[in-house]
Coordinates of C-alpha atoms and ligand atoms in Angstrom, one line a residue:
M1 CA 23.2 153.9 174.2
K2 CA 24.8 156.4 176.6
I3 CA 22.8 159.0 178.3
S4 CA 23.1 161.7 180.8
V5 CA 20.6 163.4 182.6
F6 CA 20.9 166.9 184.2
G7 CA 18.6 167.1 187.4
A8 CA 17.8 163.9 189.5
G9 CA 14.4 165.4 190.6
Y10 CA 11.3 163.9 190.0
V11 CA 11.6 163.7 186.4
G12 CA 15.2 163.5 185.6
L13 CA 15.5 160.4 188.1
V14 CA 12.6 158.4 186.9
T15 CA 14.0 159.1 183.4
G16 CA 17.3 158.2 184.2
V17 CA 16.3 155.2 186.2
C18 CA 14.3 153.6 183.3
F19 CA 16.5 154.3 180.7
A20 CA 19.1 152.5 182.5
D21 CA 16.9 149.6 183.0
M22 CA 16.0 149.4 179.3
G23 CA 19.9 148.9 179.2
N24 CA 21.2 152.3 178.5
E25 CA 24.5 153.3 180.4
T26 CA 23.1 156.4 182.3
L27 CA 24.2 158.8 184.6
C28 CA 22.6 161.2 186.8
A29 CA 24.2 164.5 187.4
D30 CA 22.7 167.2 189.7
I31 CA 24.2 170.2 191.7
D32 CA 22.6 168.7 195.0
E33 CA 25.4 167.0 196.7
N34 CA 23.3 165.0 199.5
K35 CA 21.2 164.0 196.9
V36 CA 23.7 162.5 194.8
N37 CA 25.3 160.9 197.8
Q38 CA 21.9 159.5 198.8
L39 CA 21.5 157.9 195.2
T40 CA 25.0 156.7 195.1
Q41 CA 24.3 154.8 198.0
G42 CA 20.9 153.4 196.5
R43 CA 18.6 155.4 198.4
S44 CA 15.5 157.5 196.7
P45 CA 15.2 161.2 198.0
I46 CA 11.6 161.2 197.1
Y47 CA 8.4 158.6 197.5
E48 CA 7.7 156.7 193.9
P49 CA 6.4 153.5 194.2
G50 CA 8.9 151.2 192.7
L51 CA 11.7 153.7 192.5
E52 CA 14.0 153.0 195.0
Q53 CA 14.4 148.9 193.8
L54 CA 14.6 149.9 190.4
I55 CA 17.8 152.3 191.8
Q56 CA 19.2 149.5 193.4
S57 CA 19.0 146.9 190.7
N58 CA 20.6 149.2 188.1
I59 CA 23.2 150.6 190.2
K60 CA 23.6 146.8 190.9
A61 CA 24.1 146.0 187.1
G62 CA 26.2 148.7 186.4
R63 CA 24.1 150.8 184.1
L64 CA 23.2 153.5 186.6
H65 CA 25.5 156.2 187.8
F66 CA 25.1 159.6 190.2
T67 CA 27.5 162.5 189.8
T68 CA 28.0 166.4 190.9
D69 CA 30.7 166.5 188.1
L70 CA 28.8 168.2 185.1
K71 CA 31.4 168.2 182.9
R72 CA 31.8 164.6 183.0
A73 CA 28.1 163.9 182.3
V74 CA 28.5 166.2 179.3
A75 CA 31.9 164.7 177.9
E76 CA 30.6 160.9 178.5
S77 CA 27.3 160.6 176.8
D78 CA 26.1 161.2 173.1
V79 CA 22.5 161.9 174.6
L80 CA 22.3 164.8 177.0
I81 CA 18.7 165.2 178.7
L82 CA 17.8 168.6 180.5
A83 CA 15.7 167.7 183.4
V84 CA 16.1 170.5 185.7
G85 CA 13.4 172.4 187.5
T86 CA 11.5 175.4 185.5
P87 CA 9.6 177.0 188.6
P88 CA 7.5 179.9 188.7
R89 CA 8.6 183.0 189.1
E90 CA 6.6 186.0 190.9
D91 CA 4.9 187.0 188.0
G92 CA 3.9 183.6 186.9
S93 CA 6.5 183.2 184.0
A94 CA 8.9 180.1 184.1
E95 CA 12.4 180.4 185.9
L96 CA 14.7 179.1 183.2
K97 CA 18.1 180.0 185.0
Y98 CA 18.6 176.5 185.6
I99 CA 18.2 175.5 182.0
F100 CA 20.6 178.2 180.5
S101 CA 23.1 177.1 183.2
V102 CA 23.2 173.4 181.7
A103 CA 23.2 175.0 178.1
E104 CA 26.4 176.8 179.4
T105 CA 27.9 173.6 180.6
I106 CA 27.2 171.5 177.5
G107 CA 28.3 174.6 175.2
A108 CA 31.8 174.9 177.2
F109 CA 32.4 171.1 177.4
M110 CA 31.0 169.2 174.4
L111 CA 33.6 167.5 172.3
G112 CA 31.8 165.8 169.6
Y113 CA 28.4 165.4 168.0
R114 CA 25.2 165.4 171.0
A115 CA 21.8 165.0 171.2
V116 CA 20.4 167.8 173.3
V117 CA 17.3 166.9 174.6
M118 CA 14.7 169.1 176.6
K119 CA 12.9 167.2 179.0
S120 CA 12.1 170.0 181.4
T121 CA 8.1 171.9 180.8
V122 CA 9.5 175.0 179.1
P123 CA 7.6 177.9 177.3
V124 CA 8.0 178.0 173.3
G125 CA 11.0 179.4 171.9
T126 CA 13.0 178.1 174.9
C127 CA 14.6 175.4 172.9
A128 CA 15.8 178.1 170.4
R129 CA 17.3 180.0 173.2
V130 CA 19.1 177.3 174.4
Q131 CA 20.8 176.6 171.0
A132 CA 21.7 180.3 170.9
V133 CA 23.4 180.0 174.0
I134 CA 25.1 176.8 173.0
D135 CA 26.1 178.2 169.6
S136 CA 27.6 181.2 171.2
I137 CA 30.1 179.4 173.5
L138 CA 30.8 177.0 170.7
K139 CA 31.8 180.2 168.6
Q140 CA 33.9 181.3 171.7
R141 CA 35.5 178.2 172.2
G142 CA 36.1 178.3 168.1
A143 CA 34.6 174.5 168.3
K144 CA 32.7 173.4 165.0
L145 CA 30.8 171.0 166.7
E146 CA 27.3 169.3 165.3
Y147 CA 24.3 168.8 167.8
D148 CA 20.5 168.3 167.4
M149 CA 18.4 170.2 169.4
I150 CA 15.2 168.1 170.5
S151 CA 12.4 168.6 172.8
N152 CA 10.8 165.8 174.3
P153 CA 8.6 167.0 177.0
E154 CA 7.6 164.6 179.8
F155 CA 4.0 163.5 180.6
L156 CA 4.7 161.2 183.7
K157 CA 2.5 161.4 186.7
E158 CA 3.9 161.2 190.3
G159 CA 2.6 158.2 191.9
T160 CA 2.4 156.2 188.8
A161 CA 6.0 157.7 187.2
I162 CA 7.4 154.6 186.6
E163 CA 4.7 152.9 185.2
D164 CA 4.0 156.2 182.9
C165 CA 7.9 156.2 182.0
L166 CA 8.0 152.4 181.0
K167 CA 4.6 152.7 179.2
P168 CA 4.3 156.0 177.9
S169 CA 0.6 156.6 176.2
R170 CA 2.6 158.4 173.7
V171 CA 5.8 160.1 173.3
V172 CA 6.1 163.6 171.9
V173 CA 9.2 164.8 169.9
G174 CA 10.1 168.0 168.0
C175 CA 13.4 168.0 166.2
H176 CA 14.9 169.1 162.9
S177 CA 16.9 166.6 161.5
E178 CA 16.6 163.0 160.3
R179 CA 19.3 162.0 162.8
A180 CA 17.6 163.2 165.6
Q181 CA 14.5 161.5 164.7
K182 CA 16.6 157.8 164.3
L183 CA 18.2 158.5 167.7
M184 CA 14.6 159.5 169.6
K185 CA 13.1 156.1 167.6
R186 CA 15.8 154.0 168.8
L187 CA 15.8 155.3 172.5
Y188 CA 12.2 155.1 172.6
D189 CA 11.5 151.8 170.7
P190 CA 11.8 149.5 173.8
L191 CA 8.9 151.6 175.6
L192 CA 6.6 151.7 172.6
R193 CA 6.4 147.8 171.6
S194 CA 2.6 147.8 172.9
G195 CA 2.2 150.5 169.8
N196 CA 1.7 153.6 171.4
P197 CA 2.7 156.3 169.3
L198 CA 5.8 158.5 168.9
H199 CA 4.4 161.9 167.6
F200 CA 7.5 163.8 165.4
M201 CA 6.7 167.6 165.1
D202 CA 8.7 171.0 165.2
L203 CA 10.5 172.2 168.3
F204 CA 7.7 175.2 169.1
S205 CA 4.7 172.6 168.7
S206 CA 6.3 169.9 170.8
E207 CA 6.9 172.6 173.7
M208 CA 3.5 173.9 173.6
T209 CA 2.0 170.3 173.7
K210 CA 3.2 170.3 177.1
Y211 CA 1.4 173.2 178.2
A212 CA -1.4 172.4 176.3
A213 CA -2.0 169.0 178.0
N214 CA -1.6 170.2 181.4
A215 CA -3.4 173.4 180.9
M216 CA -6.6 171.0 179.5
L217 CA -6.4 168.8 182.5
A218 CA -6.6 171.6 184.8
T219 CA -9.4 173.1 182.9
K220 CA -11.4 169.8 183.5
I221 CA -10.8 169.9 186.9
S222 CA -11.8 173.5 187.6
F223 CA -14.8 173.1 185.3
M224 CA -16.1 170.2 187.6
N225 CA -15.2 172.1 191.0
E226 CA -17.2 174.8 189.6
L227 CA -20.2 172.8 188.6
S228 CA -20.3 171.1 191.9
R229 CA -21.2 174.5 193.6
V230 CA -24.2 174.9 191.3
C231 CA -25.0 171.3 192.1
E232 CA -25.2 171.8 195.8
K233 CA -27.6 174.8 195.3
V234 CA -29.9 172.9 193.2
G235 CA -29.5 169.6 195.1
A236 CA -28.1 167.6 192.5
D237 CA -25.0 165.1 193.2
I238 CA -21.9 165.8 191.5
E239 CA -20.5 162.5 192.2
S240 CA -23.5 160.9 190.2
V241 CA -22.9 163.9 187.5
R242 CA -19.5 162.7 187.3
Q243 CA -20.4 159.3 186.6
G244 CA -23.0 160.2 184.2
I245 CA -21.0 162.1 182.0
G246 CA -17.5 160.3 182.4
S247 CA -18.9 157.4 180.6
D248 CA -19.2 159.4 177.2
P249 CA -15.8 158.6 175.5
R250 CA -15.7 162.5 174.4
I251 CA -15.2 163.5 178.0
G252 CA -13.7 160.7 179.8
N253 CA -13.1 159.5 183.3
S254 CA -10.1 161.2 183.9
F255 CA -9.6 164.3 185.9
I256 CA -13.4 165.4 186.4
Y257 CA -13.2 164.6 190.2
S258 CA -14.5 167.4 191.8
G259 CA -12.4 168.3 195.3
L260 CA -10.1 170.9 196.8
G261 CA -8.6 172.2 193.3
Y262 CA -5.8 170.9 191.5
G263 CA -2.2 171.5 193.4
G264 CA 1.2 169.9 192.6
S265 CA 4.5 171.1 191.2
C266 CA 3.3 171.4 187.4
F267 CA -0.8 172.4 187.1
P268 CA -0.3 175.7 188.8
K269 CA 2.9 176.7 187.5
D270 CA 2.4 175.4 183.7
V271 CA -1.2 177.1 183.4
S272 CA 0.4 180.3 184.9
A273 CA 3.1 180.0 182.6
L274 CA 1.4 179.9 179.5
V275 CA -1.2 182.6 180.7
H276 CA 2.2 184.8 181.1
A277 CA 3.8 183.9 177.7
A278 CA 0.6 184.5 176.0
A279 CA 0.2 187.8 177.5
T280 CA 3.4 188.9 176.5
L281 CA 2.1 187.9 173.1
G282 CA -1.1 190.1 173.5
E283 CA -3.3 187.2 173.7
D284 CA -5.3 187.2 176.5
M285 CA -6.1 183.6 177.9
K286 CA -9.4 184.2 179.6
I287 CA -10.5 180.2 180.2
L288 CA -7.4 179.9 181.8
K289 CA -7.6 182.8 184.0
A290 CA -10.8 181.8 185.0
V291 CA -9.3 177.8 185.6
E292 CA -7.0 179.7 188.0
A293 CA -9.1 181.5 189.8
T294 CA -11.8 178.8 190.2
N295 CA -8.9 176.8 191.4
Q296 CA -8.0 179.3 194.3
F297 CA -11.5 179.7 195.1
Q298 CA -12.2 176.2 195.7
R299 CA -9.8 175.9 198.7
E300 CA -10.9 179.3 200.4
R301 CA -14.5 177.8 199.8
F302 CA -14.0 174.9 201.6
F303 CA -12.3 176.5 204.6
N304 CA -15.3 178.7 204.9
K305 CA -17.6 175.8 204.9
I306 CA -15.7 174.8 208.0
K307 CA -15.9 178.0 209.6
Q308 CA -19.2 178.3 209.0
H309 CA -19.6 175.1 210.3
F310 CA -18.2 176.7 213.6
E311 CA -20.6 179.7 213.4
G312 CA -17.6 181.8 212.2
Y313 CA -15.3 181.0 215.4
L314 CA -12.4 178.7 215.2
E315 CA -10.2 179.8 218.0
G316 CA -9.2 176.8 220.1
K317 CA -11.0 174.4 217.9
K318 CA -8.9 171.3 217.2
I319 CA -9.2 170.2 213.4
A320 CA -7.7 167.0 211.7
L321 CA -6.4 166.6 208.2
W322 CA -6.0 163.2 206.5
G323 CA -4.0 163.6 203.1
L324 CA -1.1 166.3 202.9
S325 CA 0.5 165.3 199.9
F326 CA -0.8 167.2 196.8
K327 CA -2.3 164.0 195.7
P328 CA -2.0 160.2 197.0
G329 CA 1.1 158.0 196.0
T330 CA 3.3 160.9 196.5
D331 CA 5.4 162.7 199.0
D332 CA 5.6 166.1 197.2
I333 CA 3.8 168.8 198.8
R334 CA 4.6 171.5 196.1
D335 CA 1.3 174.2 196.3
A336 CA -0.5 171.2 197.9
P337 CA -4.0 172.4 198.7
S338 CA -3.6 171.0 202.3
M339 CA -1.4 173.6 203.2
K340 CA -3.5 176.2 202.3
I341 CA -6.1 174.7 204.3
I342 CA -3.5 174.5 207.1
D343 CA -2.6 178.4 206.8
L344 CA -5.9 179.5 207.0
L345 CA -6.7 177.1 210.0
L346 CA -3.7 178.6 212.0
N347 CA -4.4 182.1 211.0
E348 CA -7.5 181.6 212.6
G349 CA -6.5 180.5 215.9
A350 CA -7.5 176.8 215.3
S351 CA -5.1 173.8 216.1
V352 CA -4.2 171.6 213.6
A353 CA -3.4 167.9 213.8
A354 CA -2.7 166.0 210.5
Y355 CA -1.8 162.4 209.0
D356 CA -0.5 161.3 205.3
P357 CA 1.4 158.1 204.9
E358 CA 4.3 159.7 202.9
A359 CA 4.4 163.1 203.5
M360 CA 4.9 164.0 206.7
G361 CA 8.6 164.3 206.9
N362 CA 8.3 167.2 203.9
I363 CA 5.1 168.7 205.9
K364 CA 7.3 168.9 209.0
Q365 CA 10.1 170.9 207.4
V366 CA 7.3 173.6 206.4
Y367 CA 5.5 173.6 210.0
N368 CA 7.8 172.4 212.6
D369 CA 5.6 172.3 215.8
K370 CA 2.9 174.4 214.7
I371 CA 0.9 171.5 213.8
K372 CA 0.6 168.0 215.2
L373 CA 1.9 165.2 213.1
T374 CA 0.2 162.1 214.3
K375 CA -1.5 158.8 213.2
T376 CA -4.0 158.5 215.8
S377 CA -5.0 161.7 217.7
Ligands
NAD419 P1 12.9 169.0 190.9 O1 12.8 170.3 191.5 O2 12.2 167.8 191.4 O3 14.2 168.5 190.4 C1 14.9 169.4 189.6 C2 16.6 169.0 189.8 O4 17.5 169.7 189.4 C3 17.0 169.3 191.2 O5 17.3 168.0 192.0 C4 17.8 170.3 191.5 O6 19.2 170.2 192.4 C5 18.7 170.1 189.7 N1 19.6 171.0 189.3 C6 19.3 172.5 189.2 N2 20.1 173.0 188.6 C7 20.8 171.8 188.1 C8 22.2 171.8 187.0 N3 22.6 173.1 186.5 N4 22.6 170.7 187.0 C9 22.2 169.5 187.3 N5 20.8 169.4 188.1 C10 20.3 170.6 188.5 O7 11.9 169.0 189.6 P2 11.1 168.1 188.5 O8 9.5 167.8 189.2 O9 11.8 166.6 188.3 O10 10.6 169.0 187.3 C11 11.5 169.0 186.2 C12 11.0 169.4 185.2 O11 10.5 168.4 184.6 C13 10.2 170.9 185.0 O12 10.4 171.6 184.4 C14 8.9 170.2 185.6 O13 7.7 170.9 184.9 C15 9.0 169.1 184.3 N6 7.9 168.2 184.7 C16 7.8 167.7 186.0 C17 6.7 166.5 186.4 C18 6.2 166.3 187.6 O14 5.2 165.5 188.0 N7 7.3 166.6 188.7 C19 5.8 165.9 185.2 C20 6.5 166.4 184.0 C21 7.1 167.6 183.8

């Protein structure tokens, strides 16, 4: 199949590379010229285990290409995958301007049938809005062209993204035509050989499934963090409790580790986007609001423990941090709990020395010389 992926970030790049590896002719398009130049030379702009090798082998095999020419990306492929960012706006809602910008490009340059596949995480109703944008541009052009709008949320985890993409636990597809179903089945068949399911549903349900997944996982984390506080007071060990409940298959072992709370580019923004979207419909998501509050509190609580240890006086103290990315196996520092701790420490006059095997470069860009990045002392 001929596939174009819009956005060569964590999701777009991994998706493009994996589909190329499955034998598809894949073109990754991004507006960031530096990124595209780097990728064309076979260098990955992000750290993700196994990614750079796959980029290089697929470029070599002639199946993987990169471009800043968005028009070409629309014209050359039948399958157009949107994987641009949907970062949080100040009010917590999802910023959709990158999505609509790609929709406009598709409307302006498509020449025949296209499958328009939404892989970015978007609020319910966004696919319908993208359709409206494409339809209105096609109308202006006087072009009567068919296309299918398909929702196909991504569930990969940074750190194991390649594995997750090549062997997904499930694939969710929202669409309304048999043609789209057949196409998506063909696209994913090679990745679902082990029998994992492909769930077909309507567009709205598919869009909501992604938010439901992230909100549920964030809830598990906040629940354990809240429980850990009570454990501490009564003299119980949250680690033992975790083992004791995780082996119950109804609960499971994933996402029940207490710690500094969730961070990263997805959970915080997706939970707040869902809370915001529900509020606009008159629904108050009380559980998720508590999940967010618990998550914020957990970071401050940890910092307060450090402060208490030094009897409330951190001026001139030297504090070391190990681990800066939001989780192991990635260099992504978006909403990393480490940064909140660093900010609070610096604010109180402490000096900070920090180490991370992958994320030092990204952290350096944020803090420059305000903290010492070091492997030793
Ligand atoms: P990212 O910020 O890493 O990458 C987005 C890319 O899109 C950037 O390289 C940017 O230059 C590019 N871009 C912006 N406008 C463009 C345009 N008009 N045309 C082409 N490229 C354009 O984002 P990400 O982390 O890959 O996330 C992408 C989407 O996938 C988001 O909706 C996110 O919520 C979702 N998602 C992310 C993850 C994850 O672990 N990162 C997992 C599942 C889903």
